[in-house]
Amino acid sequence: MFKNLMVYRIGPNWQATVEQIEEALEKQIFVECGATQAQTMGWTPPRGIPHAPLVEDVGGHWLLKLMLEQRVLPSSVVKRRVDEMAARVEQETGRKPGKKVSKELKEQATLELLPMAFTKQSSIRVWIAPAQQLLMIDAGSASRAEEVVTLLIKELAGLNLHLIQTAESPAVCMAAWLMDGVPPEGFTIDRECELKSADEMKSVVRYARHSLDIDEVRQHLAGGKAPTRLAMSWRDRVSFMLTDTMQIKKISFLDVVFEGRESADKDEAFDADAAIATGELCKLIPELIDGLGGEHDFLAAGAALAALPPTLSGEPASDTPAATASAATTLETAPWD
């Protein structure tokens, strides 16, 4: 059900019911692209049944589905049509079109060709775990996930989200696990990783289907390369790829998870798949966060900063350069200590 997750913390003041979310999403139900629309997006029933609810509640976990459709119009096709139109303009006027006219011709060619272009659909699943105050987006890239976040914040009144930030950098932790071969309890290192240098060369080393407990990997780490991706498994139940930006990619549920599961029709299969996915990942994610030093508490850090006396919160006690410098130094370090 889920393949790639970006994990967000829901702000403490947001309260909503399934019915309220359903009502909000109904304002932007998915509609296919019109003849001259390049793309469109909207909410569709996650169960895949027409006119079914836009929010599915499975065991206290709320599931949403955003559908995207775009017309596939290759740039080479547009260019060829623009060249034809430009040649006709040159023949009629005796001179080549300038930048302004060329831009207008491109817009005209695009509008002319769009109705003939094929459409491509894709979908993004959103999972809200209200009891855990977490929201997960099944998106392949951070930019796509941010588009969904922007849409959700716009449509769901009072919703506030921020990416989960761990106390320790995933890259630093992954490097330590590879260096000493000791991942957090419950996790194992699998046979795939990517190491990248931070210098101007940006050199990359990738291992696939290869043991990572070797001196060569440790030499790369000692030489300054940092892990950007690392394949791992959790309690022999879920395999995944952890990235340096805290994305959980290539999620796969292992055979033991499905033991004892009976075949079911499409509707029952949705509930079973959702229950398995949310049940397993709701245990994996907190353990992974703990393995990365725990979650950085922005609210506690902000409260600690607000409680500091004026000389420590950035307001100088005097006009002397020494007092100002001391306050600035303390302000920079205090919230993170």
PDB file of C-alpha atoms in Angstrom, residues 46-197:
ATOM      1  CA  PRO A  46      -8.822   5.673  -1.595  1.00  0.00           C
ATOM      2  CA  ARG A  47     -10.755   2.433  -1.844  1.00  0.00           C
ATOM      3  CA  GLY A  48     -10.967   2.874  -5.634  1.00  0.00           C
ATOM      4  CA  ILE A  49     -14.751   2.579  -5.722  1.00  0.00           C
ATOM      5  CA  PRO A  50     -16.722   5.442  -7.333  1.00  0.00           C
ATOM      6  CA  HIS A  51     -18.687   7.575  -4.869  1.00  0.00           C
ATOM      7  CA  ALA A  52     -17.027   5.881  -1.885  1.00  0.00           C
ATOM      8  CA  PRO A  53     -15.819   8.124   0.998  1.00  0.00           C
ATOM      9  CA  LEU A  54     -12.818  10.380   0.373  1.00  0.00           C
ATOM     10  CA  VAL A  55     -11.521   9.498   3.849  1.00  0.00           C
ATOM     11  CA  GLU A  56     -11.283   5.860   4.925  1.00  0.00           C
ATOM     12  CA  ASP A  57     -11.012   5.144   8.650  1.00  0.00           C
ATOM     13  CA  VAL A  58      -9.242   1.815   9.170  1.00  0.00           C
ATOM     14  CA  GLY A  59      -8.592   1.052  12.816  1.00  0.00           C
ATOM     15  CA  GLY A  60      -8.270   4.722  13.739  1.00  0.00           C
ATOM     16  CA  HIS A  61      -5.967   5.502  10.818  1.00  0.00           C
ATOM     17  CA  TRP A  62      -7.302   7.880   8.168  1.00  0.00           C
ATOM     18  CA  LEU A  63      -6.418   7.238   4.535  1.00  0.00           C
ATOM     19  CA  LEU A  64      -6.718   9.749   1.676  1.00  0.00           C
ATOM     20  CA  LYS A  65      -5.801   9.595  -1.993  1.00  0.00           C
ATOM     21  CA  LEU A  66      -4.797  12.484  -4.247  1.00  0.00           C
ATOM     22  CA  MET A  67      -5.096  11.840  -7.982  1.00  0.00           C
ATOM     23  CA  LEU A  68      -3.020  13.757 -10.521  1.00  0.00           C
ATOM     24  CA  GLU A  69      -3.490  13.812 -14.278  1.00  0.00           C
ATOM     25  CA  GLN A  70      -1.344  15.579 -16.834  1.00  0.00           C
ATOM     26  CA  ARG A  71      -1.248  15.740 -20.575  1.00  0.00           C
ATOM     27  CA  VAL A  72       1.960  14.348 -22.039  1.00  0.00           C
ATOM     28  CA  LEU A  73       3.140  16.828 -24.628  1.00  0.00           C
ATOM     29  CA  PRO A  74       6.780  16.238 -25.654  1.00  0.00           C
ATOM     30  CA  SER A  75       8.800  19.414 -26.056  1.00  0.00           C
ATOM     31  CA  SER A  76      10.088  18.139 -29.424  1.00  0.00           C
ATOM     32  CA  VAL A  77       6.510  18.039 -30.755  1.00  0.00           C
ATOM     33  CA  VAL A  78       5.847  21.592 -29.561  1.00  0.00           C
ATOM     34  CA  LYS A  79       9.134  22.795 -31.068  1.00  0.00           C
ATOM     35  CA  ARG A  80       8.331  21.260 -34.437  1.00  0.00           C
ATOM     36  CA  ARG A  81       4.953  22.990 -34.514  1.00  0.00           C
ATOM     37  CA  VAL A  82       6.492  26.316 -33.418  1.00  0.00           C
ATOM     38  CA  ASP A  83       9.105  26.041 -36.183  1.00  0.00           C
ATOM     39  CA  GLU A  84       6.333  25.496 -38.749  1.00  0.00           C
ATOM     40  CA  MET A  85       4.420  28.519 -37.473  1.00  0.00           C
ATOM     41  CA  ALA A  86       7.578  30.671 -37.346  1.00  0.00           C
ATOM     42  CA  ALA A  87       8.460  29.726 -40.929  1.00  0.00           C
ATOM     43  CA  ARG A  88       5.006  30.819 -42.075  1.00  0.00           C
ATOM     44  CA  VAL A  89       5.336  34.143 -40.201  1.00  0.00           C
ATOM     45  CA  GLU A  90       8.750  34.732 -41.812  1.00  0.00           C
ATOM     46  CA  GLN A  91       7.350  33.956 -45.242  1.00  0.00           C
ATOM     47  CA  GLU A  92       4.456  36.374 -44.759  1.00  0.00           C
ATOM     48  CA  THR A  93       6.402  39.235 -43.128  1.00  0.00           C
ATOM     49  CA  GLY A  94       9.861  38.772 -44.580  1.00  0.00           C
ATOM     50  CA  ARG A  95      11.555  38.604 -41.183  1.00  0.00           C
ATOM     51  CA  LYS A  96      12.045  36.046 -38.414  1.00  0.00           C
ATOM     52  CA  PRO A  97       9.827  36.317 -35.315  1.00  0.00           C
ATOM     53  CA  GLY A  98      11.366  38.087 -32.317  1.00  0.00           C
ATOM     54  CA  LYS A  99      11.404  36.805 -28.746  1.00  0.00           C
ATOM     55  CA  LYS A 100       7.947  38.133 -27.911  1.00  0.00           C
ATOM     56  CA  VAL A 101       6.349  36.650 -31.026  1.00  0.00           C
ATOM     57  CA  SER A 102       8.205  33.352 -30.544  1.00  0.00           C
ATOM     58  CA  LYS A 103       6.817  33.125 -26.994  1.00  0.00           C
ATOM     59  CA  GLU A 104       3.299  33.770 -28.277  1.00  0.00           C
ATOM     60  CA  LEU A 105       3.760  31.134 -30.977  1.00  0.00           C
ATOM     61  CA  LYS A 106       4.845  28.584 -28.354  1.00  0.00           C
ATOM     62  CA  GLU A 107       1.777  29.313 -26.230  1.00  0.00           C
ATOM     63  CA  GLN A 108      -0.449  29.048 -29.295  1.00  0.00           C
ATOM     64  CA  ALA A 109       1.162  25.767 -30.373  1.00  0.00           C
ATOM     65  CA  THR A 110       0.746  24.312 -26.881  1.00  0.00           C
ATOM     66  CA  LEU A 111      -2.958  25.183 -26.750  1.00  0.00           C
ATOM     67  CA  GLU A 112      -3.411  23.740 -30.229  1.00  0.00           C
ATOM     68  CA  LEU A 113      -1.674  20.452 -29.401  1.00  0.00           C
ATOM     69  CA  LEU A 114      -2.965  19.843 -25.868  1.00  0.00           C
ATOM     70  CA  PRO A 115      -6.332  18.360 -26.902  1.00  0.00           C
ATOM     71  CA  MET A 116      -4.470  15.726 -28.958  1.00  0.00           C
ATOM     72  CA  ALA A 117      -2.024  14.792 -26.183  1.00  0.00           C
ATOM     73  CA  PHE A 118      -2.321  11.578 -24.194  1.00  0.00           C
ATOM     74  CA  THR A 119      -3.015  11.872 -20.465  1.00  0.00           C
ATOM     75  CA  LYS A 120      -1.064  10.205 -17.668  1.00  0.00           C
ATOM     76  CA  GLN A 121      -2.464   9.583 -14.207  1.00  0.00           C
ATOM     77  CA  SER A 122      -0.678   9.029 -10.926  1.00  0.00           C
ATOM     78  CA  SER A 123      -1.788   9.029  -7.314  1.00  0.00           C
ATOM     79  CA  ILE A 124      -0.376   9.906  -3.915  1.00  0.00           C
ATOM     80  CA  ARG A 125      -1.629   8.306  -0.722  1.00  0.00           C
ATOM     81  CA  VAL A 126      -1.867  10.300   2.489  1.00  0.00           C
ATOM     82  CA  TRP A 127      -2.036   8.578   5.861  1.00  0.00           C
ATOM     83  CA  ILE A 128      -3.064  10.438   9.001  1.00  0.00           C
ATOM     84  CA  ALA A 129      -2.420   8.789  12.367  1.00  0.00           C
ATOM     85  CA  PRO A 130      -4.302  11.153  14.725  1.00  0.00           C
ATOM     86  CA  ALA A 131      -3.444   9.243  17.903  1.00  0.00           C
ATOM     87  CA  GLN A 132       0.266   9.567  17.119  1.00  0.00           C
ATOM     88  CA  GLN A 133      -0.061  13.122  15.693  1.00  0.00           C
ATOM     89  CA  LEU A 134       1.661  11.974  12.513  1.00  0.00           C
ATOM     90  CA  LEU A 135       0.894  12.516   8.842  1.00  0.00           C
ATOM     91  CA  MET A 136       2.669  10.469   6.165  1.00  0.00           C
ATOM     92  CA  ILE A 137       2.774  11.173   2.448  1.00  0.00           C
ATOM     93  CA  ASP A 138       3.558   8.376   0.001  1.00  0.00           C
ATOM     94  CA  ALA A 139       5.502  10.463  -2.510  1.00  0.00           C
ATOM     95  CA  GLY A 140       8.614   9.640  -4.491  1.00  0.00           C
ATOM     96  CA  SER A 141      10.169  13.089  -4.069  1.00  0.00           C
ATOM     97  CA  ALA A 142      10.303  15.818  -1.439  1.00  0.00           C
ATOM     98  CA  SER A 143       9.016  18.426  -3.905  1.00  0.00           C
ATOM     99  CA  ARG A 144       5.909  16.373  -4.686  1.00  0.00           C
ATOM    100  CA  ALA A 145       5.280  15.800  -0.970  1.00  0.00           C
ATOM    101  CA  GLU A 146       5.541  19.539  -0.333  1.00  0.00           C
ATOM    102  CA  GLU A 147       2.891  20.164  -3.001  1.00  0.00           C
ATOM    103  CA  VAL A 148       0.550  17.833  -1.119  1.00  0.00           C
ATOM    104  CA  VAL A 149       1.384  19.506   2.206  1.00  0.00           C
ATOM    105  CA  THR A 150       0.561  22.920   0.712  1.00  0.00           C
ATOM    106  CA  LEU A 151      -2.775  21.598  -0.559  1.00  0.00           C
ATOM    107  CA  LEU A 152      -3.666  19.975   2.792  1.00  0.00           C
ATOM    108  CA  ILE A 153      -2.835  23.085   4.803  1.00  0.00           C
ATOM    109  CA  LYS A 154      -4.952  25.149   2.424  1.00  0.00           C
ATOM    110  CA  GLU A 155      -7.956  22.825   2.682  1.00  0.00           C
ATOM    111  CA  LEU A 156      -7.851  21.661   6.316  1.00  0.00           C
ATOM    112  CA  ALA A 157      -8.383  24.615   8.641  1.00  0.00           C
ATOM    113  CA  GLY A 158      -5.830  24.920  11.429  1.00  0.00           C
ATOM    114  CA  LEU A 159      -3.567  22.148  10.163  1.00  0.00           C
ATOM    115  CA  ASN A 160       0.102  22.761  10.864  1.00  0.00           C
ATOM    116  CA  LEU A 161       2.799  20.342   9.685  1.00  0.00           C
ATOM    117  CA  HIS A 162       6.562  20.088   9.877  1.00  0.00           C
ATOM    118  CA  LEU A 163       8.896  17.352   8.727  1.00  0.00           C
ATOM    119  CA  ILE A 164      10.085  15.078  11.500  1.00  0.00           C
ATOM    120  CA  GLN A 165      13.550  16.246  12.532  1.00  0.00           C
ATOM    121  CA  THR A 166      15.679  13.833  14.540  1.00  0.00           C
ATOM    122  CA  ALA A 167      18.204  14.837  17.172  1.00  0.00           C
ATOM    123  CA  GLU A 168      20.980  13.232  15.137  1.00  0.00           C
ATOM    124  CA  SER A 169      21.495  13.474  11.397  1.00  0.00           C
ATOM    125  CA  PRO A 170      20.449  10.331   9.488  1.00  0.00           C
ATOM    126  CA  ALA A 171      23.673  10.552   7.457  1.00  0.00           C
ATOM    127  CA  VAL A 172      25.844  10.646  10.589  1.00  0.00           C
ATOM    128  CA  CYS A 173      23.943   7.743  12.148  1.00  0.00           C
ATOM    129  CA  MET A 174      24.082   5.634   8.976  1.00  0.00           C
ATOM    130  CA  ALA A 175      27.820   6.243   8.748  1.00  0.00           C
ATOM    131  CA  ALA A 176      28.279   5.075  12.357  1.00  0.00           C
ATOM    132  CA  TRP A 177      26.178   1.955  11.758  1.00  0.00           C
ATOM    133  CA  LEU A 178      28.213   1.070   8.671  1.00  0.00           C
ATOM    134  CA  MET A 179      31.510   1.823  10.379  1.00  0.00           C
ATOM    135  CA  ASP A 180      30.949  -0.380  13.440  1.00  0.00           C
ATOM    136  CA  GLY A 181      28.331  -2.738  11.987  1.00  0.00           C
ATOM    137  CA  VAL A 182      25.921  -2.097  14.852  1.00  0.00           C
ATOM    138  CA  PRO A 183      22.538  -0.636  13.818  1.00  0.00           C
ATOM    139  CA  PRO A 184      19.847   0.220  16.403  1.00  0.00           C
ATOM    140  CA  GLU A 185      18.135  -2.640  18.218  1.00  0.00           C
ATOM    141  CA  GLY A 186      15.561  -4.345  16.006  1.00  0.00           C
ATOM    142  CA  PHE A 187      17.170  -3.204  12.754  1.00  0.00           C
ATOM    143  CA  THR A 188      19.591  -4.930  10.403  1.00  0.00           C
ATOM    144  CA  ILE A 189      21.689  -3.528   7.579  1.00  0.00           C
ATOM    145  CA  ASP A 190      20.871  -5.041   4.204  1.00  0.00           C
ATOM    146  CA  ARG A 191      22.907  -5.177   0.995  1.00  0.00           C
ATOM    147  CA  GLU A 192      22.449  -1.809  -0.670  1.00  0.00           C
ATOM    148  CA  CYS A 193      23.733   1.703  -0.019  1.00  0.00           C
ATOM    149  CA  GLU A 194      24.914   4.899  -1.671  1.00  0.00           C
ATOM    150  CA  LEU A 195      27.876   6.956  -0.494  1.00  0.00           C
ATOM    151  CA  LYS A 196      28.528  10.485  -1.729  1.00  0.00           C
ATOM    152  CA  SER A 197      31.407  12.888  -1.163  1.00  0.00           C
TER     153      SER A 197
END
